[in-house]
mmCIF file with all atom_site columns, N, CA and C in Angstrom:
data_model
loop_
_atom_site.group_PDB
_atom_site.id
_atom_site.type_symbol
_atom_site.label_atom_id
_atom_site.label_alt_id
_atom_site.label_comp_id
_atom_site.label_asym_id
_atom_site.label_entity_id
_atom_site.label_seq_id
_atom_site.pdbx_PDB_ins_code
_atom_site.Cartn_x
_atom_site.Cartn_y
_atom_site.Cartn_z
_atom_site.occupancy
_atom_site.B_iso_or_equiv
_atom_site.pdbx_formal_charge
_atom_site.auth_seq_id
_atom_site.auth_comp_id
_atom_site.auth_asym_id
_atom_site.auth_atom_id
_atom_site.pdbx_PDB_model_num
ATOM 1   N N  . MET I 1 1  ? -7.518  -16.869 -7.599  1.00 93.00 ? 29 MET I N  1
ATOM 2   C CA . MET I 1 1  ? -7.135  -15.789 -6.722  1.00 93.00 ? 29 MET I CA 1
ATOM 3   C C  . MET I 1 1  ? -5.616  -15.643 -6.799  1.00 93.00 ? 29 MET I C  1
ATOM 4   N N  . ARG I 1 2  ? -5.167  -14.405 -6.890  1.00 95.00 ? 30 ARG I N  1
ATOM 5   C CA . ARG I 1 2  ? -3.735  -14.097 -6.847  1.00 95.00 ? 30 ARG I CA 1
ATOM 6   C C  . ARG I 1 2  ? -3.538  -12.942 -5.879  1.00 95.00 ? 30 ARG I C  1
ATOM 7   N N  . VAL I 1 3  ? -2.795  -13.208 -4.821  1.00 94.00 ? 31 VAL I N  1
ATOM 8   C CA . VAL I 1 3  ? -2.557  -12.224 -3.775  1.00 94.00 ? 31 VAL I CA 1
ATOM 9   C C  . VAL I 1 3  ? -1.192  -11.582 -3.990  1.00 94.00 ? 31 VAL I C  1
ATOM 10  N N  . CYS I 1 4  ? -1.157  -10.252 -3.931  1.00 92.00 ? 32 CYS I N  1
ATOM 11  C CA . CYS I 1 4  ? 0.089   -9.496  -4.073  1.00 92.00 ? 32 CYS I CA 1
ATOM 12  C C  . CYS I 1 4  ? 0.392   -8.794  -2.753  1.00 92.00 ? 32 CYS I C  1
ATOM 13  N N  . TYR I 1 5  ? 1.658   -8.647  -2.442  1.00 92.00 ? 33 TYR I N  1
ATOM 14  C CA . TYR I 1 5  ? 2.121   -8.041  -1.198  1.00 92.00 ? 33 TYR I CA 1
ATOM 15  C C  . TYR I 1 5  ? 2.800   -6.718  -1.529  1.00 92.00 ? 33 TYR I C  1
ATOM 16  N N  . TYR I 1 6  ? 2.340   -5.647  -0.908  1.00 88.00 ? 34 TYR I N  1
ATOM 17  C CA . TYR I 1 6  ? 2.910   -4.317  -1.141  1.00 88.00 ? 34 TYR I CA 1
ATOM 18  C C  . TYR I 1 6  ? 3.416   -3.748  0.177   1.00 88.00 ? 34 TYR I C  1
ATOM 19  N N  . THR I 1 7  ? 4.647   -3.300  0.196   1.00 86.00 ? 35 THR I N  1
ATOM 20  C CA . THR I 1 7  ? 5.212   -2.675  1.392   1.00 86.00 ? 35 THR I CA 1
ATOM 21  C C  . THR I 1 7  ? 5.213   -1.159  1.232   1.00 86.00 ? 35 THR I C  1
ATOM 22  N N  . ASN I 1 8  ? 4.794   -0.472  2.271   1.00 81.00 ? 36 ASN I N  1
ATOM 23  C CA . ASN I 1 8  ? 4.705   0.979   2.184   1.00 81.00 ? 36 ASN I CA 1
ATOM 24  C C  . ASN I 1 8  ? 6.073   1.646   2.104   1.00 81.00 ? 36 ASN I C  1
ATOM 25  N N  . TRP I 1 9  ? 7.122   0.982   2.510   1.00 84.00 ? 37 TRP I N  1
ATOM 26  C CA . TRP I 1 9  ? 8.447   1.596   2.447   1.00 84.00 ? 37 TRP I CA 1
ATOM 27  C C  . TRP I 1 9  ? 9.100   1.466   1.072   1.00 84.00 ? 37 TRP I C  1
ATOM 28  N N  . SER I 1 10 ? 8.503   0.706   0.167   1.00 88.00 ? 38 SER I N  1
ATOM 29  C CA . SER I 1 10 ? 9.096   0.562   -1.168  1.00 88.00 ? 38 SER I CA 1
ATOM 30  C C  . SER I 1 10 ? 9.077   1.885   -1.946  1.00 88.00 ? 38 SER I C  1
ATOM 31  N N  . GLN I 1 11 ? 8.287   2.846   -1.489  1.00 85.00 ? 39 GLN I N  1
ATOM 32  C CA . GLN I 1 11 ? 8.273   4.164   -2.130  1.00 85.00 ? 39 GLN I CA 1
ATOM 33  C C  . GLN I 1 11 ? 9.575   4.929   -1.894  1.00 85.00 ? 39 GLN I C  1
ATOM 34  N N  . TYR I 1 12 ? 10.362  4.522   -0.911  1.00 89.00 ? 40 TYR I N  1
ATOM 35  C CA . TYR I 1 12 ? 11.607  5.209   -0.577  1.00 89.00 ? 40 TYR I CA 1
ATOM 36  C C  . TYR I 1 12 ? 12.841  4.573   -1.219  1.00 89.00 ? 40 TYR I C  1
ATOM 37  N N  . ARG I 1 13 ? 12.668  3.511   -1.968  1.00 92.00 ? 41 ARG I N  1
ATOM 38  C CA . ARG I 1 13 ? 13.815  2.885   -2.631  1.00 92.00 ? 41 ARG I CA 1
ATOM 39  C C  . ARG I 1 13 ? 14.390  3.849   -3.673  1.00 92.00 ? 41 ARG I C  1
ATOM 40  N N  . PRO I 1 14 ? 15.690  3.780   -3.900  1.00 94.00 ? 42 PRO I N  1
ATOM 41  C CA . PRO I 1 14 ? 16.300  4.690   -4.878  1.00 94.00 ? 42 PRO I CA 1
ATOM 42  C C  . PRO I 1 14 ? 16.068  4.254   -6.320  1.00 94.00 ? 42 PRO I C  1
ATOM 43  N N  . ASN I 1 15 ? 16.001  5.224   -7.177  1.00 93.00 ? 43 ASN I N  1
ATOM 44  C CA . ASN I 1 15 ? 15.984  5.048   -8.636  1.00 93.00 ? 43 ASN I CA 1
ATOM 45  C C  . ASN I 1 15 ? 14.940  4.042   -9.123  1.00 93.00 ? 43 ASN I C  1
ATOM 46  N N  . GLY I 1 16 ? 15.351  3.081   -9.929  1.00 91.00 ? 44 GLY I N  1
ATOM 47  C CA . GLY I 1 16 ? 14.432  2.138   -10.552 1.00 91.00 ? 44 GLY I CA 1
ATOM 48  C C  . GLY I 1 16 ? 13.791  1.149   -9.598  1.00 91.00 ? 44 GLY I C  1
ATOM 49  N N  . ALA I 1 17 ? 14.296  1.051   -8.375  1.00 93.00 ? 45 ALA I N  1
ATOM 50  C CA . ALA I 1 17 ? 13.718  0.129   -7.392  1.00 93.00 ? 45 ALA I CA 1
ATOM 51  C C  . ALA I 1 17 ? 12.514  0.736   -6.677  1.00 93.00 ? 45 ALA I C  1
ATOM 52  N N  . LYS I 1 18 ? 12.301  2.041   -6.844  1.00 91.00 ? 46 LYS I N  1
ATOM 53  C CA . LYS I 1 18 ? 11.154  2.706   -6.212  1.00 91.00 ? 46 LYS I CA 1
ATOM 54  C C  . LYS I 1 18 ? 9.862   2.093   -6.743  1.00 91.00 ? 46 LYS I C  1
ATOM 55  N N  . PHE I 1 19 ? 8.913   1.822   -5.829  1.00 90.00 ? 47 PHE I N  1
ATOM 56  C CA . PHE I 1 19 ? 7.659   1.185   -6.214  1.00 90.00 ? 47 PHE I CA 1
ATOM 57  C C  . PHE I 1 19 ? 6.519   1.842   -5.452  1.00 90.00 ? 47 PHE I C  1
ATOM 58  N N  . THR I 1 20 ? 5.518   2.318   -6.165  1.00 85.00 ? 48 THR I N  1
ATOM 59  C CA . THR I 1 20 ? 4.350   2.955   -5.560  1.00 85.00 ? 48 THR I CA 1
ATOM 60  C C  . THR I 1 20 ? 3.093   2.195   -5.976  1.00 85.00 ? 48 THR I C  1
ATOM 61  N N  . PRO I 1 21 ? 1.954   2.447   -5.337  1.00 82.00 ? 49 PRO I N  1
ATOM 62  C CA . PRO I 1 21 ? 0.724   1.751   -5.715  1.00 82.00 ? 49 PRO I CA 1
ATOM 63  C C  . PRO I 1 21 ? 0.359   1.918   -7.186  1.00 82.00 ? 49 PRO I C  1
ATOM 64  N N  . GLU I 1 22 ? 0.761   3.022   -7.775  1.00 85.00 ? 50 GLU I N  1
ATOM 65  C CA . GLU I 1 22 ? 0.486   3.229   -9.191  1.00 85.00 ? 50 GLU I CA 1
ATOM 66  C C  . GLU I 1 22 ? 1.214   2.216   -10.072 1.00 85.00 ? 50 GLU I C  1
ATOM 67  N N  . ASN I 1 23 ? 2.262   1.594   -9.534  1.00 90.00 ? 51 ASN I N  1
ATOM 68  C CA . ASN I 1 23 ? 3.020   0.591   -10.278 1.00 90.00 ? 51 ASN I CA 1
ATOM 69  C C  . ASN I 1 23 ? 2.376   -0.792  -10.248 1.00 90.00 ? 51 ASN I C  1
ATOM 70  N N  . ILE I 1 24 ? 1.368   -0.986  -9.414  1.00 89.00 ? 52 ILE I N  1
ATOM 71  C CA . ILE I 1 24 ? 0.707   -2.290  -9.311  1.00 89.00 ? 52 ILE I CA 1
ATOM 72  C C  . ILE I 1 24 ? -0.197  -2.478  -10.520 1.00 89.00 ? 52 ILE I C  1
ATOM 73  N N  . ASN I 1 25 ? 0.001   -3.554  -11.226 1.00 90.00 ? 53 ASN I N  1
ATOM 74  C CA . ASN I 1 25 ? -0.840  -3.886  -12.371 1.00 90.00 ? 53 ASN I CA 1
ATOM 75  C C  . ASN I 1 25 ? -2.114  -4.552  -11.845 1.00 90.00 ? 53 ASN I C  1
ATOM 76  N N  . PRO I 1 26 ? -3.264  -3.887  -11.919 1.00 86.00 ? 54 PRO I N  1
ATOM 77  C CA . PRO I 1 26 ? -4.491  -4.439  -11.339 1.00 86.00 ? 54 PRO I CA 1
ATOM 78  C C  . PRO I 1 26 ? -4.959  -5.728  -12.008 1.00 86.00 ? 54 PRO I C  1
ATOM 79  N N  . SER I 1 27 ? -4.488  -6.006  -13.199 1.00 94.00 ? 55 SER I N  1
ATOM 80  C CA . SER I 1 27 ? -4.893  -7.255  -13.850 1.00 94.00 ? 55 SER I CA 1
ATOM 81  C C  . SER I 1 27 ? -4.120  -8.455  -13.307 1.00 94.00 ? 55 SER I C  1
ATOM 82  N N  . LEU I 1 28 ? -3.088  -8.215  -12.504 1.00 95.00 ? 56 LEU I N  1
ATOM 83  C CA . LEU I 1 28 ? -2.300  -9.308  -11.944 1.00 95.00 ? 56 LEU I CA 1
ATOM 84  C C  . LEU I 1 28 ? -2.737  -9.728  -10.547 1.00 95.00 ? 56 LEU I C  1
ATOM 85  N N  . CYS I 1 29 ? -3.386  -8.837  -9.810  1.00 93.00 ? 57 CYS I N  1
ATOM 86  C CA . CYS I 1 29 ? -3.696  -9.091  -8.401  1.00 93.00 ? 57 CYS I CA 1
ATOM 87  C C  . CYS I 1 29 ? -5.200  -9.069  -8.156  1.00 93.00 ? 57 CYS I C  1
ATOM 88  N N  . SER I 1 30 ? -5.700  -10.130 -7.526  1.00 93.00 ? 58 SER I N  1
ATOM 89  C CA . SER I 1 30 ? -7.101  -10.102 -7.113  1.00 93.00 ? 58 SER I CA 1
ATOM 90  C C  . SER I 1 30 ? -7.234  -9.514  -5.708  1.00 93.00 ? 58 SER I C  1
ATOM 91  N N  . HIS I 1 31 ? -6.169  -9.610  -4.918  1.00 92.00 ? 59 HIS I N  1
ATOM 92  C CA . HIS I 1 31 ? -6.130  -9.066  -3.569  1.00 92.00 ? 59 HIS I CA 1
ATOM 93  C C  . HIS I 1 31 ? -4.745  -8.473  -3.337  1.00 92.00 ? 59 HIS I C  1
ATOM 94  N N  . ILE I 1 32 ? -4.681  -7.427  -2.520  1.00 88.00 ? 60 ILE I N  1
ATOM 95  C CA . ILE I 1 32 ? -3.397  -6.828  -2.166  1.00 88.00 ? 60 ILE I CA 1
ATOM 96  C C  . ILE I 1 32 ? -3.272  -6.808  -0.652  1.00 88.00 ? 60 ILE I C  1
ATOM 97  N N  . ILE I 1 33 ? -2.167  -7.352  -0.165  1.00 88.00 ? 61 ILE I N  1
ATOM 98  C CA . ILE I 1 33 ? -1.834  -7.264  1.252   1.00 88.00 ? 61 ILE I CA 1
ATOM 99  C C  . ILE I 1 33 ? -0.944  -6.042  1.403   1.00 88.00 ? 61 ILE I C  1
ATOM 100 N N  . TYR I 1 34 ? -1.391  -5.092  2.206   1.00 82.00 ? 62 TYR I N  1
ATOM 101 C CA . TYR I 1 34 ? -0.664  -3.842  2.414   1.00 82.00 ? 62 TYR I CA 1
ATOM 102 C C  . TYR I 1 34 ? 0.101   -3.925  3.733   1.00 82.00 ? 62 TYR I C  1
ATOM 103 N N  . ALA I 1 35 ? 1.392   -3.697  3.679   1.00 81.00 ? 63 ALA I N  1
ATOM 104 C CA . ALA I 1 35 ? 2.204   -3.694  4.889   1.00 81.00 ? 63 ALA I CA 1
ATOM 105 C C  . ALA I 1 35 ? 2.851   -2.317  4.987   1.00 81.00 ? 63 ALA I C  1
ATOM 106 N N  . PHE I 1 36 ? 2.605   -1.609  5.941   1.00 77.00 ? 64 PHE I N  1
ATOM 107 C CA . PHE I 1 36 ? 2.011   -1.891  7.222   1.00 77.00 ? 64 PHE I CA 1
ATOM 108 C C  . PHE I 1 36 ? 0.912   -0.892  7.526   1.00 77.00 ? 64 PHE I C  1
ATOM 109 N N  . ALA I 1 37 ? 0.055   -1.238  8.488   1.00 75.00 ? 65 ALA I N  1
ATOM 110 C CA . ALA I 1 37 ? -1.003  -0.344  8.940   1.00 75.00 ? 65 ALA I CA 1
ATOM 111 C C  . ALA I 1 37 ? -0.862  -0.187  10.450  1.00 75.00 ? 65 ALA I C  1
ATOM 112 N N  . LYS I 1 38 ? -1.631  0.697   11.025  1.00 77.00 ? 66 LYS I N  1
ATOM 113 C CA . LYS I 1 38 ? -1.584  0.887   12.478  1.00 77.00 ? 66 LYS I CA 1
ATOM 114 C C  . LYS I 1 38 ? -2.991  0.849   13.042  1.00 77.00 ? 66 LYS I C  1
ATOM 115 N N  . LEU I 1 39 ? -3.089  0.395   14.269  1.00 80.00 ? 67 LEU I N  1
ATOM 116 C CA . LEU I 1 39 ? -4.354  0.403   14.993  1.00 80.00 ? 67 LEU I CA 1
ATOM 117 C C  . LEU I 1 39 ? -4.372  1.616   15.906  1.00 80.00 ? 67 LEU I C  1
ATOM 118 N N  . ASP I 1 40 ? -5.484  2.327   15.886  1.00 78.00 ? 68 ASP I N  1
ATOM 119 C CA . ASP I 1 40 ? -5.671  3.483   16.747  1.00 78.00 ? 68 ASP I CA 1
ATOM 120 C C  . ASP I 1 40 ? -7.021  3.312   17.421  1.00 78.00 ? 68 ASP I C  1
ATOM 121 N N  . GLY I 1 41 ? -7.010  2.745   18.612  1.00 84.00 ? 69 GLY I N  1
ATOM 122 C CA . GLY I 1 41 ? -8.276  2.416   19.257  1.00 84.00 ? 69 GLY I CA 1
ATOM 123 C C  . GLY I 1 41 ? -8.940  1.277   18.508  1.00 84.00 ? 69 GLY I C  1
ATOM 124 N N  . ASN I 1 42 ? -10.107 1.541   17.956  1.00 84.00 ? 70 ASN I N  1
ATOM 125 C CA . ASN I 1 42 ? -10.838 0.534   17.184  1.00 84.00 ? 70 ASN I CA 1
ATOM 126 C C  . ASN I 1 42 ? -10.768 0.773   15.686  1.00 84.00 ? 70 ASN I C  1
ATOM 127 N N  . SER I 1 43 ? -9.885  1.633   15.247  1.00 80.00 ? 71 SER I N  1
ATOM 128 C CA . SER I 1 43 ? -9.814  1.922   13.815  1.00 80.00 ? 71 SER I CA 1
ATOM 129 C C  . SER I 1 43 ? -8.451  1.529   13.246  1.00 80.00 ? 71 SER I C  1
ATOM 130 N N  . LEU I 1 44 ? -8.462  1.238   11.966  1.00 73.00 ? 72 LEU I N  1
ATOM 131 C CA . LEU I 1 44 ? -7.265  0.856   11.233  1.00 73.00 ? 72 LEU I CA 1
ATOM 132 C C  . LEU I 1 44 ? -6.861  2.015   10.340  1.00 73.00 ? 72 LEU I C  1
ATOM 133 N N  . GLY I 1 45 ? -5.592  2.339   10.327  1.00 72.00 ? 73 GLY I N  1
ATOM 134 C CA . GLY I 1 45 ? -5.143  3.454   9.501   1.00 72.00 ? 73 GLY I CA 1
ATOM 135 C C  . GLY I 1 45 ? -3.820  3.152   8.832   1.00 72.00 ? 73 GLY I C  1
ATOM 136 N N  . ALA I 1 46 ? -3.470  3.980   7.892   1.00 70.00 ? 74 ALA I N  1
ATOM 137 C CA . ALA I 1 46 ? -2.198  3.836   7.193   1.00 70.00 ? 74 ALA I CA 1
ATOM 138 C C  . ALA I 1 46 ? -1.057  4.232   8.122   1.00 70.00 ? 74 ALA I C  1
ATOM 139 N N  . TYR I 1 47 ? 0.078   3.615   7.942   1.00 70.00 ? 75 TYR I N  1
ATOM 140 C CA . TYR I 1 47 ? 1.233   3.869   8.795   1.00 70.00 ? 75 TYR I CA 1
ATOM 141 C C  . TYR I 1 47 ? 2.067   5.053   8.314   1.00 70.00 ? 75 TYR I C  1
ATOM 142 N N  . GLU I 1 48 ? 2.277   5.155   7.037   1.00 71.00 ? 76 GLU I N  1
ATOM 143 C CA . GLU I 1 48 ? 3.110   6.227   6.497   1.00 71.00 ? 76 GLU I CA 1
ATOM 144 C C  . GLU I 1 48 ? 2.332   7.541   6.425   1.00 71.00 ? 76 GLU I C  1
ATOM 145 N N  . TRP I 1 49 ? 3.032   8.636   6.582   1.00 65.00 ? 77 TRP I N  1
ATOM 146 C CA . TRP I 1 49 ? 2.406   9.967   6.605   1.00 65.00 ? 77 TRP I CA 1
ATOM 147 C C  . TRP I 1 49 ? 1.676   10.279  5.310   1.00 65.00 ? 77 TRP I C  1
ATOM 148 N N  . ASN I 1 50 ? 2.180   9.833   4.183   1.00 66.00 ? 78 ASN I N  1
ATOM 149 C CA . ASN I 1 50 ? 1.565   10.189  2.906   1.00 66.00 ? 78 ASN I CA 1
ATOM 150 C C  . ASN I 1 50 ? 0.570   9.146   2.404   1.00 66.00 ? 78 ASN I C  1
ATOM 151 N N  . ASP I 1 51 ? 0.319   8.110   3.188   1.00 65.00 ? 79 ASP I N  1
ATOM 152 C CA . ASP I 1 51 ? -0.673  7.110   2.798   1.00 65.00 ? 79 ASP I CA 1
ATOM 153 C C  . ASP I 1 51 ? -2.101  7.551   3.114   1.00 65.00 ? 79 ASP I C  1
ATOM 154 N N  . GLN I 1 52 ? -2.265  8.499   4.003   1.00 62.00 ? 80 GLN I N  1
ATOM 155 C CA . GLN I 1 52 ? -3.592  8.914   4.444   1.00 62.00 ? 80 GLN I CA 1
ATOM 156 C C  . GLN I 1 52 ? -4.358  9.691   3.389   1.00 62.00 ? 80 GLN I C  1
ATOM 157 N N  . SER I 1 53 ? -3.682  10.470  2.596   1.00 60.00 ? 81 SER I N  1
ATOM 158 C CA . SER I 1 53 ? -4.376  11.417  1.725   1.00 60.00 ? 81 SER I CA 1
ATOM 159 C C  . SER I 1 53 ? -4.410  10.991  0.259   1.00 60.00 ? 81 SER I C  1
ATOM 160 N N  . THR I 1 54 ? -4.235  9.724   -0.017  1.00 59.00 ? 82 THR I N  1
ATOM 161 C CA . THR I 1 54 ? -4.253  9.272   -1.405  1.00 59.00 ? 82 THR I CA 1
ATOM 162 C C  . THR I 1 54 ? -5.539  8.531   -1.711  1.00 59.00 ? 82 THR I C  1
ATOM 163 N N  . GLN I 1 55 ? -5.916  8.485   -2.954  1.00 61.00 ? 83 GLN I N  1
ATOM 164 C CA . GLN I 1 55 ? -7.191  7.894   -3.347  1.00 61.00 ? 83 GLN I CA 1
ATOM 165 C C  . GLN I 1 55 ? -7.250  6.392   -3.110  1.00 61.00 ? 83 GLN I C  1
ATOM 166 N N  . TRP I 1 56 ? -6.125  5.704   -3.106  1.00 54.00 ? 84 TRP I N  1
ATOM 167 C CA . TRP I 1 56 ? -6.155  4.255   -2.960  1.00 54.00 ? 84 TRP I CA 1
ATOM 168 C C  . TRP I 1 56 ? -6.282  3.790   -1.520  1.00 54.00 ? 84 TRP I C  1
ATOM 169 N N  . THR I 1 57 ? -6.354  4.698   -0.538  1.00 55.00 ? 85 THR I N  1
ATOM 170 C CA . THR I 1 57 ? -6.535  4.286   0.856   1.00 55.00 ? 85 THR I CA 1
ATOM 171 C C  . THR I 1 57 ? -8.002  4.095   1.209   1.00 55.00 ? 85 THR I C  1
ATOM 172 N N  . GLU I 1 58 ? -8.892  4.366   0.296   1.00 56.00 ? 86 GLU I N  1
ATOM 173 C CA . GLU I 1 58 ? -10.326 4.279   0.582   1.00 56.00 ? 86 GLU I CA 1
ATOM 174 C C  . GLU I 1 58 ? -10.741 2.895   1.077   1.00 56.00 ? 86 GLU I C  1
ATOM 175 N N  . GLY I 1 59 ? -10.179 1.846   0.529   1.00 51.00 ? 87 GLY I N  1
ATOM 176 C CA . GLY I 1 59 ? -10.553 0.494   0.932   1.00 51.00 ? 87 GLY I CA 1
ATOM 177 C C  . GLY I 1 59 ? -9.904  0.004   2.204   1.00 51.00 ? 87 GLY I C  1
ATOM 178 N N  . MET I 1 60 ? -9.065  0.822   2.815   1.00 50.00 ? 88 MET I N  1
ATOM 179 C CA . MET I 1 60 ? -8.355  0.393   4.009   1.00 50.00 ? 88 MET I CA 1
ATOM 180 C C  . MET I 1 60 ? -9.255  0.438   5.217   1.00 50.00 ? 88 MET I C  1
#
């Protein structure tokens, strides 16, 4: 098992430091810890405005 940590704010880094989910090499990570999410009642959701409408949020 190899766990990778992804921060949702890394998409706002300038230039070459910018990192999005598309940059994650799936052959390197068996699990991904996503930071951060929000609780809304009994449901879990993405924290950033643009995290809701992307294909990779399905497993959240």
